[in-house]
mmCIF file of N, CA and C in Angstrom:
data_model
loop_
_atom_site.group_PDB
_atom_site.id
_atom_site.type_symbol
_atom_site.label_atom_id
_atom_site.label_comp_id
_atom_site.label_asym_id
_atom_site.label_seq_id
_atom_site.Cartn_x
_atom_site.Cartn_y
_atom_site.Cartn_z
ATOM 1 N N UNK Y 160 9.590 6.870 2.514
ATOM 2 C CA UNK Y 160 9.182 7.328 3.445
ATOM 3 C C UNK Y 160 8.146 7.538 3.519
ATOM 4 N N UNK Y 161 7.040 7.031 4.330
ATOM 5 C CA UNK Y 161 5.705 6.793 4.429
ATOM 6 C C UNK Y 161 5.006 7.670 5.590
ATOM 7 N N UNK Y 162 4.092 8.801 5.256
ATOM 8 C CA UNK Y 162 3.274 9.239 6.427
ATOM 9 C C UNK Y 162 2.068 8.203 6.902
ATOM 10 N N UNK Y 163 2.278 7.649 7.991
ATOM 11 C CA UNK Y 163 1.197 7.002 8.244
ATOM 12 C C UNK Y 163 1.181 7.283 10.233
ATOM 13 N N UNK Y 164 -0.075 6.856 10.318
ATOM 14 C CA UNK Y 164 -0.465 6.833 12.230
ATOM 15 C C UNK Y 164 -0.014 5.248 12.576
ATOM 16 N N UNK Y 165 0.998 5.670 13.541
ATOM 17 C CA UNK Y 165 1.091 4.326 14.323
ATOM 18 C C UNK Y 165 1.511 4.166 15.586
ATOM 19 N N UNK Y 166 0.996 3.676 16.697
ATOM 20 C CA UNK Y 166 1.495 3.670 17.961
ATOM 21 C C UNK Y 166 2.882 2.731 18.496
ATOM 22 N N UNK Y 167 2.815 2.671 19.489
ATOM 23 C CA UNK Y 167 3.930 2.067 19.695
ATOM 24 C C UNK Y 167 4.677 0.390 19.687
ATOM 25 N N UNK Y 168 2.982 -0.048 19.645
ATOM 26 C CA UNK Y 168 3.307 -1.461 18.442
ATOM 27 C C UNK Y 168 3.841 -1.719 17.691
ATOM 28 N N UNK Y 169 4.219 -0.480 17.057
ATOM 29 C CA UNK Y 169 4.595 -1.083 15.330
ATOM 30 C C UNK Y 169 5.652 -0.977 15.670
ATOM 31 N N UNK Y 170 6.607 -0.353 17.185
ATOM 32 C CA UNK Y 170 8.272 -1.301 17.119
ATOM 33 C C UNK Y 170 8.252 -2.567 17.351
ATOM 34 N N UNK Y 171 7.283 -3.065 17.479
ATOM 35 C CA UNK Y 171 7.312 -4.897 17.145
ATOM 36 C C UNK Y 171 6.996 -5.849 16.066
ATOM 37 N N UNK Y 172 6.931 -4.593 15.340
ATOM 38 C CA UNK Y 172 6.034 -5.291 13.847
ATOM 39 C C UNK Y 172 7.466 -4.481 12.585
ATOM 40 N N UNK Y 173 7.803 -5.259 11.675
ATOM 41 C CA UNK Y 173 8.176 -4.231 10.671
ATOM 42 C C UNK Y 173 7.367 -4.573 9.582
ATOM 43 N N UNK Y 174 7.085 -3.891 8.444
ATOM 44 C CA UNK Y 174 6.300 -4.140 7.756
ATOM 45 C C UNK Y 174 6.438 -2.668 6.775
ATOM 46 N N UNK Y 175 6.080 -2.633 5.293
ATOM 47 C CA UNK Y 175 5.905 -1.613 4.261
ATOM 48 C C UNK Y 175 7.249 -1.844 3.531
ATOM 49 N N UNK Y 176 7.869 -0.645 2.862
ATOM 50 C CA UNK Y 176 8.907 -1.113 1.893
ATOM 51 C C UNK Y 176 9.421 0.239 1.668
ATOM 52 N N UNK Y 177 10.446 -0.154 0.811
ATOM 53 C CA UNK Y 177 11.491 1.192 0.377
ATOM 54 C C UNK Y 177 11.265 2.324 -0.416
ATOM 55 N N UNK Y 178 10.982 3.121 -0.006
ATOM 56 C CA UNK Y 178 10.556 4.312 -1.160
ATOM 57 C C UNK Y 178 11.917 4.526 -1.864
ATOM 58 N N UNK Y 179 11.171 4.775 -3.470
ATOM 59 C CA UNK Y 179 12.549 4.849 -3.912
ATOM 60 C C UNK Y 179 12.676 6.478 -4.111
ATOM 61 N N UNK Y 180 14.239 6.593 -4.464
ATOM 62 C CA UNK Y 180 14.899 7.699 -4.446
ATOM 63 C C UNK Y 180 14.233 8.744 -5.459
ATOM 64 N N UNK Y 181 14.182 9.807 -5.480
ATOM 65 C CA UNK Y 181 13.647 11.103 -6.175
ATOM 66 C C UNK Y 181 14.744 10.850 -7.379
ATOM 67 N N UNK Y 182 14.247 11.483 -8.405
ATOM 68 C CA UNK Y 182 14.423 10.947 -9.538
ATOM 69 C C UNK Y 182 15.745 12.039 -9.779
ATOM 70 N N UNK Y 183 16.988 11.659 -10.118
ATOM 71 C CA UNK Y 183 18.126 12.074 -9.750
ATOM 72 C C UNK Y 183 19.215 12.321 -8.888
ATOM 73 N N UNK Y 184 18.737 11.709 -7.555
ATOM 74 C CA UNK Y 184 18.727 11.715 -6.408
ATOM 75 C C UNK Y 184 19.905 10.336 -6.124
ATOM 76 N N UNK Y 185 21.112 10.793 -5.737
ATOM 77 C CA UNK Y 185 22.404 9.624 -5.430
ATOM 78 C C UNK Y 185 21.891 9.001 -4.376
ATOM 79 N N UNK Y 186 21.788 8.200 -3.827
ATOM 80 C CA UNK Y 186 21.685 7.457 -2.525
ATOM 81 C C UNK Y 186 22.126 8.393 -1.423
ATOM 82 N N UNK Y 187 23.221 9.192 -1.548
ATOM 83 C CA UNK Y 187 23.650 9.611 0.057
ATOM 84 C C UNK Y 187 22.854 11.115 -0.068
ATOM 85 N N UNK Y 188 22.614 11.495 -1.564
ATOM 86 C CA UNK Y 188 21.715 12.523 -1.385
ATOM 87 C C UNK Y 188 20.243 12.095 -0.813
ATOM 88 N N UNK Y 189 20.062 11.113 -1.466
ATOM 89 C CA UNK Y 189 18.321 10.753 -0.380
ATOM 90 C C UNK Y 189 18.497 10.422 1.123
ATOM 91 N N UNK Y 190 19.556 10.603 1.502
ATOM 92 C CA UNK Y 190 19.858 9.852 2.900
ATOM 93 C C UNK Y 190 20.294 10.456 3.794
ATOM 94 N N UNK Y 191 20.610 11.698 3.326
ATOM 95 C CA UNK Y 191 20.734 13.248 4.280
ATOM 96 C C UNK Y 191 19.593 14.004 4.674
ATOM 97 N N UNK Y 192 19.963 14.661 5.772
ATOM 98 C CA UNK Y 192 19.020 15.453 6.195
ATOM 99 C C UNK Y 192 19.765 16.666 6.220
ATOM 100 N N UNK Y 193 18.731 17.946 6.269
ATOM 101 C CA UNK Y 193 19.297 19.419 6.214
ATOM 102 C C UNK Y 193 19.248 19.705 7.454
ATOM 103 N N UNK Y 194 20.046 20.657 7.301
ATOM 104 C CA UNK Y 194 19.905 21.649 8.539
ATOM 105 C C UNK Y 194 21.145 20.980 10.239
ATOM 106 N N UNK Y 195 20.952 21.645 11.042
ATOM 107 C CA UNK Y 195 21.808 21.229 12.321
ATOM 108 C C UNK Y 195 21.354 19.972 12.861
ATOM 109 N N UNK Y 196 22.612 19.128 13.036
ATOM 110 C CA UNK Y 196 22.358 18.195 14.267
ATOM 111 C C UNK Y 196 22.028 18.735 15.687
ATOM 112 N N UNK Y 197 20.796 18.033 16.552
ATOM 113 C CA UNK Y 197 20.573 18.751 17.355
ATOM 114 C C UNK Y 197 20.889 17.182 18.444
ATOM 115 N N UNK Y 198 20.755 16.065 18.057
ATOM 116 C CA UNK Y 198 20.944 14.907 18.612
ATOM 117 C C UNK Y 198 21.493 13.907 18.118
ATOM 118 N N UNK Y 199 22.248 13.276 18.874
ATOM 119 C CA UNK Y 199 22.675 11.686 18.401
ATOM 120 C C UNK Y 199 22.680 10.444 19.334
ATOM 121 N N UNK Y 200 22.008 9.677 19.199
ATOM 122 C CA UNK Y 200 21.572 8.851 20.413
ATOM 123 C C UNK Y 200 21.358 7.108 19.790
ATOM 124 N N UNK Y 201 22.368 6.595 21.067
ATOM 125 C CA UNK Y 201 22.245 5.468 20.522
ATOM 126 C C UNK Y 201 21.466 4.388 20.871
ATOM 127 N N UNK Y 202 21.689 3.498 20.210
ATOM 128 C CA UNK Y 202 19.782 2.377 20.436
ATOM 129 C C UNK Y 202 20.196 1.152 21.081
ATOM 130 N N UNK Y 203 20.182 0.957 21.972
ATOM 131 C CA UNK Y 203 21.001 -0.201 22.581
ATOM 132 C C UNK Y 203 20.101 -1.086 22.666
ATOM 133 N N UNK Y 204 20.768 -2.583 23.013
ATOM 134 C CA UNK Y 204 20.082 -3.598 24.180
ATOM 135 C C UNK Y 204 21.046 -4.247 24.815
ATOM 136 N N UNK Y 205 21.093 -4.448 26.050
ATOM 137 C CA UNK Y 205 22.104 -5.188 26.785
ATOM 138 C C UNK Y 205 23.180 -4.314 26.347
ATOM 139 N N UNK Y 206 23.390 -3.526 26.861
ATOM 140 C CA UNK Y 206 24.751 -2.421 26.736
ATOM 141 C C UNK Y 206 25.309 -2.557 24.972
ATOM 142 N N UNK Y 207 24.620 -2.924 23.879
ATOM 143 C CA UNK Y 207 25.434 -3.226 22.779
ATOM 144 C C UNK Y 207 24.413 -2.326 21.783
ATOM 145 N N UNK Y 208 25.310 -1.406 21.006
ATOM 146 C CA UNK Y 208 24.946 -0.501 20.041
ATOM 147 C C UNK Y 208 24.043 -1.315 18.611
ATOM 148 N N UNK Y 209 22.746 -1.438 18.157
ATOM 149 C CA UNK Y 209 22.573 -1.873 17.590
ATOM 150 C C UNK Y 209 22.576 -0.804 16.047
ATOM 151 N N UNK Y 210 22.272 0.832 16.513
ATOM 152 C CA UNK Y 210 22.477 1.799 15.472
ATOM 153 C C UNK Y 210 22.517 2.775 16.445
ATOM 154 N N UNK Y 211 22.633 4.294 15.238
ATOM 155 C CA UNK Y 211 22.506 4.947 15.939
ATOM 156 C C UNK Y 211 21.407 6.332 15.315
ATOM 157 N N UNK Y 212 20.611 7.079 16.119
ATOM 158 C CA UNK Y 212 19.340 8.057 16.183
ATOM 159 C C UNK Y 212 19.894 9.380 16.231
ATOM 160 N N UNK Y 213 19.796 10.054 14.486
ATOM 161 C CA UNK Y 213 19.995 11.506 14.349
ATOM 162 C C UNK Y 213 19.133 12.028 14.406
ATOM 163 N N UNK Y 214 19.129 13.353 15.321
ATOM 164 C CA UNK Y 214 18.381 14.514 14.772
ATOM 165 C C UNK Y 214 18.236 15.175 14.204
ATOM 166 N N UNK Y 215 17.933 16.212 13.478
ATOM 167 C CA UNK Y 215 18.130 17.406 12.810
ATOM 168 C C UNK Y 215 17.290 18.066 13.070
ATOM 169 N N UNK Y 216 17.416 19.568 12.944
ATOM 170 C CA UNK Y 216 16.352 20.753 12.502
ATOM 171 C C UNK Y 216 17.008 21.731 11.585
ATOM 172 N N UNK Y 217 15.919 22.637 10.691
ATOM 173 C CA UNK Y 217 16.661 23.268 9.954
ATOM 174 C C UNK Y 217 15.739 24.198 10.344
ATOM 175 N N UNK Y 218 16.667 25.345 10.866
ATOM 176 C CA UNK Y 218 15.682 26.697 10.921
ATOM 177 C C UNK Y 218 15.324 27.670 9.624
ATOM 178 N N UNK Y 219 15.680 27.295 8.398
ATOM 179 C CA UNK Y 219 15.105 27.680 7.636
ATOM 180 C C UNK Y 219 13.721 27.242 6.705
ATOM 181 N N UNK Y 220 14.266 25.681 7.164
ATOM 182 C CA UNK Y 220 12.252 25.123 6.794
ATOM 183 C C UNK Y 220 11.791 24.921 7.985
ATOM 184 N N UNK Y 221 11.994 25.222 9.101
ATOM 185 C CA UNK Y 221 11.417 25.040 10.311
ATOM 186 C C UNK Y 221 11.088 23.526 10.629
ATOM 187 N N UNK Y 222 11.889 22.347 9.856
ATOM 188 C CA UNK Y 222 11.592 20.673 9.582
ATOM 189 C C UNK Y 222 12.354 20.529 10.669
ATOM 190 N N UNK Y 223 11.898 19.424 11.728
ATOM 191 C CA UNK Y 223 12.285 18.165 12.331
ATOM 192 C C UNK Y 223 12.940 16.852 11.363
ATOM 193 N N UNK Y 224 13.916 16.381 11.099
ATOM 194 C CA UNK Y 224 14.301 15.226 10.407
ATOM 195 C C UNK Y 224 15.011 14.498 11.101
ATOM 196 N N UNK Y 225 14.730 13.110 10.683
ATOM 197 C CA UNK Y 225 15.582 11.991 11.622
ATOM 198 C C UNK Y 225 15.837 10.827 10.739
ATOM 199 N N UNK Y 226 17.170 10.384 11.052
ATOM 200 C CA UNK Y 226 17.647 9.222 10.514
ATOM 201 C C UNK Y 226 18.303 8.272 11.639
ATOM 202 N N UNK Y 227 17.868 6.718 11.304
ATOM 203 C CA UNK Y 227 18.492 5.768 11.714
ATOM 204 C C UNK Y 227 19.500 4.836 11.048
ATOM 205 N N UNK Y 228 20.673 5.133 11.646
ATOM 206 C CA UNK Y 228 21.947 4.418 11.162
ATOM 207 C C UNK Y 228 22.557 2.921 12.111
ATOM 208 N N UNK Y 229 22.260 1.614 10.920
ATOM 209 C CA UNK Y 229 22.204 0.823 11.208
ATOM 210 C C UNK Y 229 23.693 0.475 11.868
ATOM 211 N N UNK Y 230 24.048 -0.140 13.021
ATOM 212 C CA UNK Y 230 25.579 -0.028 13.749
ATOM 213 C C UNK Y 230 25.595 -1.599 13.748
ATOM 214 N N UNK Y 231 24.953 -2.109 14.214
ATOM 215 C CA UNK Y 231 25.223 -3.627 14.546
ATOM 216 C C UNK Y 231 24.568 -4.747 12.990
ATOM 217 N N UNK Y 232 25.387 -5.437 12.602
ATOM 218 C CA UNK Y 232 25.468 -6.073 11.456
ATOM 219 C C UNK Y 232 25.259 -5.621 10.054
ATOM 220 N N UNK Y 233 25.882 -4.152 10.223
ATOM 221 C CA UNK Y 233 25.655 -3.061 9.045
ATOM 222 C C UNK Y 233 25.855 -3.982 7.567
ATOM 223 N N UNK Y 234 25.491 -3.329 6.705
ATOM 224 C CA UNK Y 234 25.258 -4.144 4.932
ATOM 225 C C UNK Y 234 24.286 -5.359 5.285
ATOM 226 N N UNK Y 235 23.914 -5.824 6.705
ATOM 227 C CA UNK Y 235 22.860 -7.165 6.391
ATOM 228 C C UNK Y 235 21.248 -6.384 5.910
ATOM 229 N N UNK Y 236 20.706 -6.755 5.922
ATOM 230 C CA UNK Y 236 19.200 -6.374 5.486
ATOM 231 C C UNK Y 236 18.272 -7.099 6.470
ATOM 232 N N UNK Y 237 18.054 -6.358 7.613
ATOM 233 C CA UNK Y 237 17.353 -6.650 8.413
ATOM 234 C C UNK Y 237 15.898 -5.738 9.051
ATOM 235 N N UNK Y 238 15.294 -5.683 10.061
ATOM 236 C CA UNK Y 238 14.187 -4.756 9.997
ATOM 237 C C UNK Y 238 14.947 -3.787 10.840
ATOM 238 N N UNK Y 239 14.266 -2.640 10.095
ATOM 239 C CA UNK Y 239 14.629 -1.054 11.085
ATOM 240 C C UNK Y 239 13.076 -0.271 10.977
ATOM 241 N N UNK Y 240 12.866 0.295 11.951
ATOM 242 C CA UNK Y 240 11.606 1.213 11.905
ATOM 243 C C UNK Y 240 11.928 2.429 12.736
ATOM 244 N N UNK Y 241 11.545 3.729 11.921
ATOM 245 C CA UNK Y 241 11.848 5.108 12.314
ATOM 246 C C UNK Y 241 10.523 5.870 12.598
ATOM 247 N N UNK Y 242 10.034 6.371 13.784
ATOM 248 C CA UNK Y 242 8.940 7.366 13.450
ATOM 249 C C UNK Y 242 9.440 8.450 14.160
ATOM 250 N N UNK Y 243 9.333 10.128 13.561
ATOM 251 C CA UNK Y 243 8.946 10.721 14.142
ATOM 252 C C UNK Y 243 7.902 11.528 14.245
ATOM 253 N N UNK Y 244 7.487 11.788 15.142
ATOM 254 C CA UNK Y 244 5.999 12.888 15.706
ATOM 255 C C UNK Y 244 6.260 14.195 15.847
ATOM 256 N N UNK Y 245 5.749 14.674 15.587
ATOM 257 C CA UNK Y 245 5.504 16.473 15.454
ATOM 258 C C UNK Y 245 4.708 16.448 16.789
ATOM 259 N N UNK Y 246 4.177 16.955 17.511
ATOM 260 C CA UNK Y 246 3.419 17.101 18.897
ATOM 261 C C UNK Y 246 2.421 18.053 19.008
ATOM 262 N N UNK Y 247 1.052 17.557 18.536
ATOM 263 C CA UNK Y 247 0.089 18.585 18.490
ATOM 264 C C UNK Y 247 -0.080 19.487 19.383
ATOM 265 N N UNK Y 248 -0.197 20.772 19.436
ATOM 266 C CA UNK Y 248 -1.388 21.371 20.818
ATOM 267 C C UNK Y 248 -2.117 21.245 22.186
ATOM 268 N N UNK Y 249 -1.648 21.383 22.845
ATOM 269 C CA UNK Y 249 -1.881 21.329 23.578
ATOM 270 C C UNK Y 249 -1.625 19.408 24.279
ATOM 271 N N UNK Y 250 -0.903 19.145 23.411
ATOM 272 C CA UNK Y 250 0.182 17.728 23.708
ATOM 273 C C UNK Y 250 0.201 17.380 25.209
ATOM 274 N N UNK Y 251 -0.035 16.459 25.435
ATOM 275 C CA UNK Y 251 0.505 15.511 26.696
ATOM 276 C C UNK Y 251 1.919 14.393 26.578
ATOM 277 N N UNK Y 252 2.809 14.774 27.485
ATOM 278 C CA UNK Y 252 3.940 14.045 27.481
ATOM 279 C C UNK Y 252 4.165 13.097 27.137
ATOM 280 N N UNK Y 253 2.639 11.914 27.999
ATOM 281 C CA UNK Y 253 2.436 10.599 27.535
ATOM 282 C C UNK Y 253 1.757 10.156 26.174
ATOM 283 N N UNK Y 254 1.271 11.163 26.318
ATOM 284 C CA UNK Y 254 0.229 11.201 24.712
ATOM 285 C C UNK Y 254 0.667 11.590 23.087
ATOM 286 N N UNK Y 255 2.326 12.136 22.752
ATOM 287 C CA UNK Y 255 2.376 12.839 22.035
ATOM 288 C C UNK Y 255 2.620 11.650 20.634
ATOM 289 N N UNK Y 256 2.712 10.444 21.010
ATOM 290 C CA UNK Y 256 2.700 9.665 19.969
ATOM 291 C C UNK Y 256 1.710 9.026 19.636
ATOM 292 N N UNK Y 257 0.167 9.335 20.031
ATOM 293 C CA UNK Y 257 -1.329 8.857 19.790
ATOM 294 C C UNK Y 257 -1.918 10.897 19.461
ATOM 295 N N UNK Y 258 -1.382 11.554 20.307
ATOM 296 C CA UNK Y 258 -2.096 12.542 20.143
ATOM 297 C C UNK Y 258 -1.192 13.689 19.130
ATOM 298 N N UNK Y 259 -0.806 13.521 17.596
ATOM 299 C CA UNK Y 259 0.145 14.044 17.175
ATOM 300 C C UNK Y 259 -0.549 14.630 15.950
ATOM 301 N N UNK Y 260 0.392 15.437 15.667
ATOM 302 C CA UNK Y 260 -0.085 16.681 14.449
ATOM 303 C C UNK Y 260 1.002 16.079 13.315
ATOM 304 N N UNK Y 261 1.856 15.519 12.820
ATOM 305 C CA UNK Y 261 2.016 14.896 11.922
ATOM 306 C C UNK Y 261 3.389 13.493 12.310
ATOM 307 N N UNK Y 262 2.978 12.718 11.149
ATOM 308 C CA UNK Y 262 4.460 11.725 11.654
ATOM 309 C C UNK Y 262 4.999 11.452 10.156
ATOM 310 N N UNK Y 263 6.474 11.337 10.457
ATOM 311 C CA UNK Y 263 7.094 10.950 9.212
ATOM 312 C C UNK Y 263 7.385 9.346 9.959
ATOM 313 N N UNK Y 264 7.540 8.368 8.847
ATOM 314 C CA UNK Y 264 7.799 7.065 9.316
ATOM 315 C C UNK Y 264 8.620 5.907 8.436
ATOM 316 N N UNK Y 265 9.364 5.129 8.660
ATOM 317 C CA UNK Y 265 9.953 4.550 6.874
ATOM 318 C C UNK Y 265 10.283 3.111 8.005
ATOM 319 N N UNK Y 266 9.945 2.212 7.634
ATOM 320 C CA UNK Y 266 10.388 0.887 7.856
ATOM 321 C C UNK Y 266 10.367 0.127 6.868
ATOM 322 N N UNK Y 267 10.954 -1.410 6.876
ATOM 323 C CA UNK Y 267 11.763 -2.047 6.478
ATOM 324 C C UNK Y 267 12.741 -3.038 6.507
ATOM 325 N N UNK Y 268 12.983 -3.311 5.607
ATOM 326 C CA UNK Y 268 14.392 -4.372 5.656
ATOM 327 C C UNK Y 268 15.584 -3.993 5.179
ATOM 328 N N UNK Y 269 16.257 -3.049 6.097
ATOM 329 C CA UNK Y 269 17.687 -1.894 5.495
ATOM 330 C C UNK Y 269 18.864 -2.405 6.107
ATOM 331 N N UNK Y 270 19.744 -2.177 5.081
ATOM 332 C CA UNK Y 270 20.961 -2.633 5.964
ATOM 333 C C UNK Y 270 22.333 -1.896 6.231
ATOM 334 N N UNK Y 271 21.486 -0.547 5.979
ATOM 335 C CA UNK Y 271 22.207 0.660 6.086
ATOM 336 C C UNK Y 271 22.051 1.681 7.238
ATOM 337 N N UNK Y 272 20.736 2.100 6.559
ATOM 338 C CA UNK Y 272 19.786 2.888 7.612
ATOM 339 C C UNK Y 272 18.083 2.920 7.361
ATOM 340 N N UNK Y 273 17.698 3.670 8.155
ATOM 341 C CA UNK Y 273 16.008 3.876 8.155
ATOM 342 C C UNK Y 273 15.789 5.458 7.766
ATOM 343 N N UNK Y 274 15.123 6.415 6.939
ATOM 344 C CA UNK Y 274 14.733 7.272 7.206
ATOM 345 C C UNK Y 274 15.800 8.101 5.671
ATOM 346 N N UNK Y 275 15.859 9.008 5.681
ATOM 347 C CA UNK Y 275 15.468 10.330 6.401
ATOM 348 C C UNK Y 275 13.592 10.525 6.436
ATOM 349 N N UNK Y 276 13.348 11.061 7.760
ATOM 350 C CA UNK Y 276 11.417 11.512 8.058
ATOM 351 C C UNK Y 276 11.554 12.767 8.257
ATOM 352 N N UNK Y 277 11.049 13.079 8.080
ATOM 353 C CA UNK Y 277 10.710 15.125 7.844
ATOM 354 C C UNK Y 277 9.619 15.421 9.285
ATOM 355 N N UNK Y 278 9.229 16.567 9.334
ATOM 356 C CA UNK Y 278 7.741 16.763 9.976
ATOM 357 C C UNK Y 278 8.231 18.512 10.600
ATOM 358 N N UNK Y 279 7.011 18.926 10.439
ATOM 359 C CA UNK Y 279 7.261 20.548 11.461
ATOM 360 C C UNK Y 279 7.618 20.585 12.241
ATOM 361 N N UNK Y 280 8.910 21.485 12.637
ATOM 362 C CA UNK Y 280 9.150 21.558 13.698
ATOM 363 C C UNK Y 280 8.778 22.997 14.696
ATOM 364 N N UNK Y 281 8.785 23.931 13.885
ATOM 365 C CA UNK Y 281 7.968 25.104 14.731
ATOM 366 C C UNK Y 281 7.276 25.229 15.051
ATOM 367 N N UNK Y 282 7.134 26.042 16.609
ATOM 368 C CA UNK Y 282 6.457 25.877 18.070
ATOM 369 C C UNK Y 282 6.000 24.298 17.821
ATOM 370 N N UNK Y 283 6.623 23.316 18.010
ATOM 371 C CA UNK Y 283 6.184 22.124 18.188
ATOM 372 C C UNK Y 283 7.183 21.143 19.063
ATOM 373 N N UNK Y 284 6.576 20.478 19.329
ATOM 374 C CA UNK Y 284 7.823 19.453 20.049
ATOM 375 C C UNK Y 284 7.636 17.735 19.325
ATOM 376 N N UNK Y 285 8.468 17.197 19.534
ATOM 377 C CA UNK Y 285 9.003 16.097 19.102
ATOM 378 C C UNK Y 285 8.802 14.988 19.841
ATOM 379 N N UNK Y 286 8.812 13.923 19.444
ATOM 380 C CA UNK Y 286 9.062 12.590 20.200
ATOM 381 C C UNK Y 286 9.807 11.694 18.280
ATOM 382 N N UNK Y 287 10.346 10.392 19.527
ATOM 383 C CA UNK Y 287 10.703 9.696 18.153
ATOM 384 C C UNK Y 287 10.895 8.153 18.785
ATOM 385 N N UNK Y 288 10.909 7.058 18.009
ATOM 386 C CA UNK Y 288 10.316 5.900 17.993
ATOM 387 C C UNK Y 288 11.495 5.224 17.110
ATOM 388 N N UNK Y 289 12.680 4.732 17.555
ATOM 389 C CA UNK Y 289 13.176 3.610 16.474
ATOM 390 C C UNK Y 289 13.706 2.340 17.172
ATOM 391 N N UNK Y 290 13.889 1.589 16.086
ATOM 392 C CA UNK Y 290 13.814 -0.399 16.390
ATOM 393 C C UNK Y 290 14.912 -0.825 15.253
ATOM 394 N N UNK Y 291 15.771 -1.516 15.381
ATOM 395 C CA UNK Y 291 16.935 -2.044 14.920
ATOM 396 C C UNK Y 291 16.697 -3.441 15.489
ATOM 397 N N UNK Y 292 16.968 -4.798 14.678
ATOM 398 C CA UNK Y 292 16.802 -5.850 14.479
ATOM 399 C C UNK Y 292 18.253 -6.434 13.795
ATOM 400 N N UNK Y 293 18.598 -7.713 14.528
ATOM 401 C CA UNK Y 293 20.252 -7.729 14.187
ATOM 402 C C UNK Y 293 19.850 -9.552 13.893
ATOM 403 N N UNK Y 294 20.813 -9.568 13.175
ATOM 404 C CA UNK Y 294 21.032 -10.806 12.836
ATOM 405 C C UNK Y 294 20.146 -12.073 13.622
ATOM 406 N N UNK Y 295 20.416 -11.917 14.708
ATOM 407 C CA UNK Y 295 19.439 -13.421 15.365
ATOM 408 C C UNK Y 295 18.972 -12.840 15.676
ATOM 409 N N UNK Y 296 17.946 -12.028 15.163
ATOM 410 C CA UNK Y 296 16.249 -11.176 14.814
ATOM 411 C C UNK Y 296 15.791 -10.534 16.584
ATOM 412 N N UNK Y 297 16.878 -10.237 17.137
ATOM 413 C CA UNK Y 297 16.457 -9.835 18.288
ATOM 414 C C UNK Y 297 16.853 -8.122 18.441
ATOM 415 N N UNK Y 298 15.842 -7.350 19.119
ATOM 416 C CA UNK Y 298 15.349 -6.275 18.691
ATOM 417 C C UNK Y 298 16.046 -5.203 20.134
ATOM 418 N N UNK Y 299 16.570 -3.786 19.393
ATOM 419 C CA UNK Y 299 16.699 -2.813 20.484
ATOM 420 C C UNK Y 299 15.839 -1.681 19.909
ATOM 421 N N UNK Y 300 15.429 -1.291 21.003
ATOM 422 C CA UNK Y 300 14.158 0.326 20.527
ATOM 423 C C UNK Y 300 14.696 0.813 21.446
ATOM 424 N N UNK Y 301 14.196 1.812 21.095
ATOM 425 C CA UNK Y 301 14.246 3.354 21.210
ATOM 426 C C UNK Y 301 12.904 4.171 21.651
ATOM 427 N N UNK Y 302 12.227 4.584 22.714
ATOM 428 C CA UNK Y 302 11.131 5.680 22.833
ATOM 429 C C UNK Y 302 11.857 6.919 23.460
ATOM 430 N N UNK Y 303 11.883 7.896 22.833
ATOM 431 C CA UNK Y 303 12.224 9.052 23.184
ATOM 432 C C UNK Y 303 11.186 9.808 23.630
ATOM 433 N N UNK Y 304 11.572 10.675 24.810
ATOM 434 C CA UNK Y 304 10.552 11.463 25.531
ATOM 435 C C UNK Y 304 10.497 12.661 24.482
ATOM 436 N N UNK Y 305 9.394 13.087 25.122
ATOM 437 C CA UNK Y 305 9.009 14.375 24.533
ATOM 438 C C UNK Y 305 9.834 15.710 24.681
ATOM 439 N N UNK Y 306 10.905 15.832 23.830
ATOM 440 C CA UNK Y 306 11.495 16.937 23.445
ATOM 441 C C UNK Y 306 11.829 17.763 22.437
ATOM 442 N N UNK Y 307 13.123 18.573 22.272
ATOM 443 C CA UNK Y 307 13.441 19.106 20.816
ATOM 444 C C UNK Y 307 12.361 20.022 20.685
ATOM 445 N N UNK Y 308 12.082 21.102 21.767
ATOM 446 C CA UNK Y 308 10.770 21.842 21.448
ATOM 447 C C UNK Y 308 11.166 23.127 20.883
ATOM 448 N N UNK Y 309 10.426 23.721 19.847
ATOM 449 C CA UNK Y 309 10.793 24.699 18.984
ATOM 450 C C UNK Y 309 9.611 25.723 18.960
#
């Protein structure tokens, strides 16, 4: 996972790498989000689901967490990108992804999932951007509205 400021153009690019697992963590533990599932969104292109975006909120920590699961060509390492933005105070619906408080971002060549990524959630709205690449190099992208304000 990387914390970086990125914009909408990042969905067209896949860069970065895979963060190593925490010492002692299994892949399943490293890939899970704590808290309650608050949204599950299909990332589609032309009616075909490329991935599933899952958004969680933990009232214990006050954090939002997102994970993007690959559906198309599961197990084949192709591009995936996931960005979760915590909107800043006085955010604009159209500009949260540019005028944000914090961003969690993960991108690279993944066969199963991207993330998890976390951002502070108490008293903030979030916005998510996700992209999944298929074997034929086509991309399905999802750009959420500003939502799940807490």
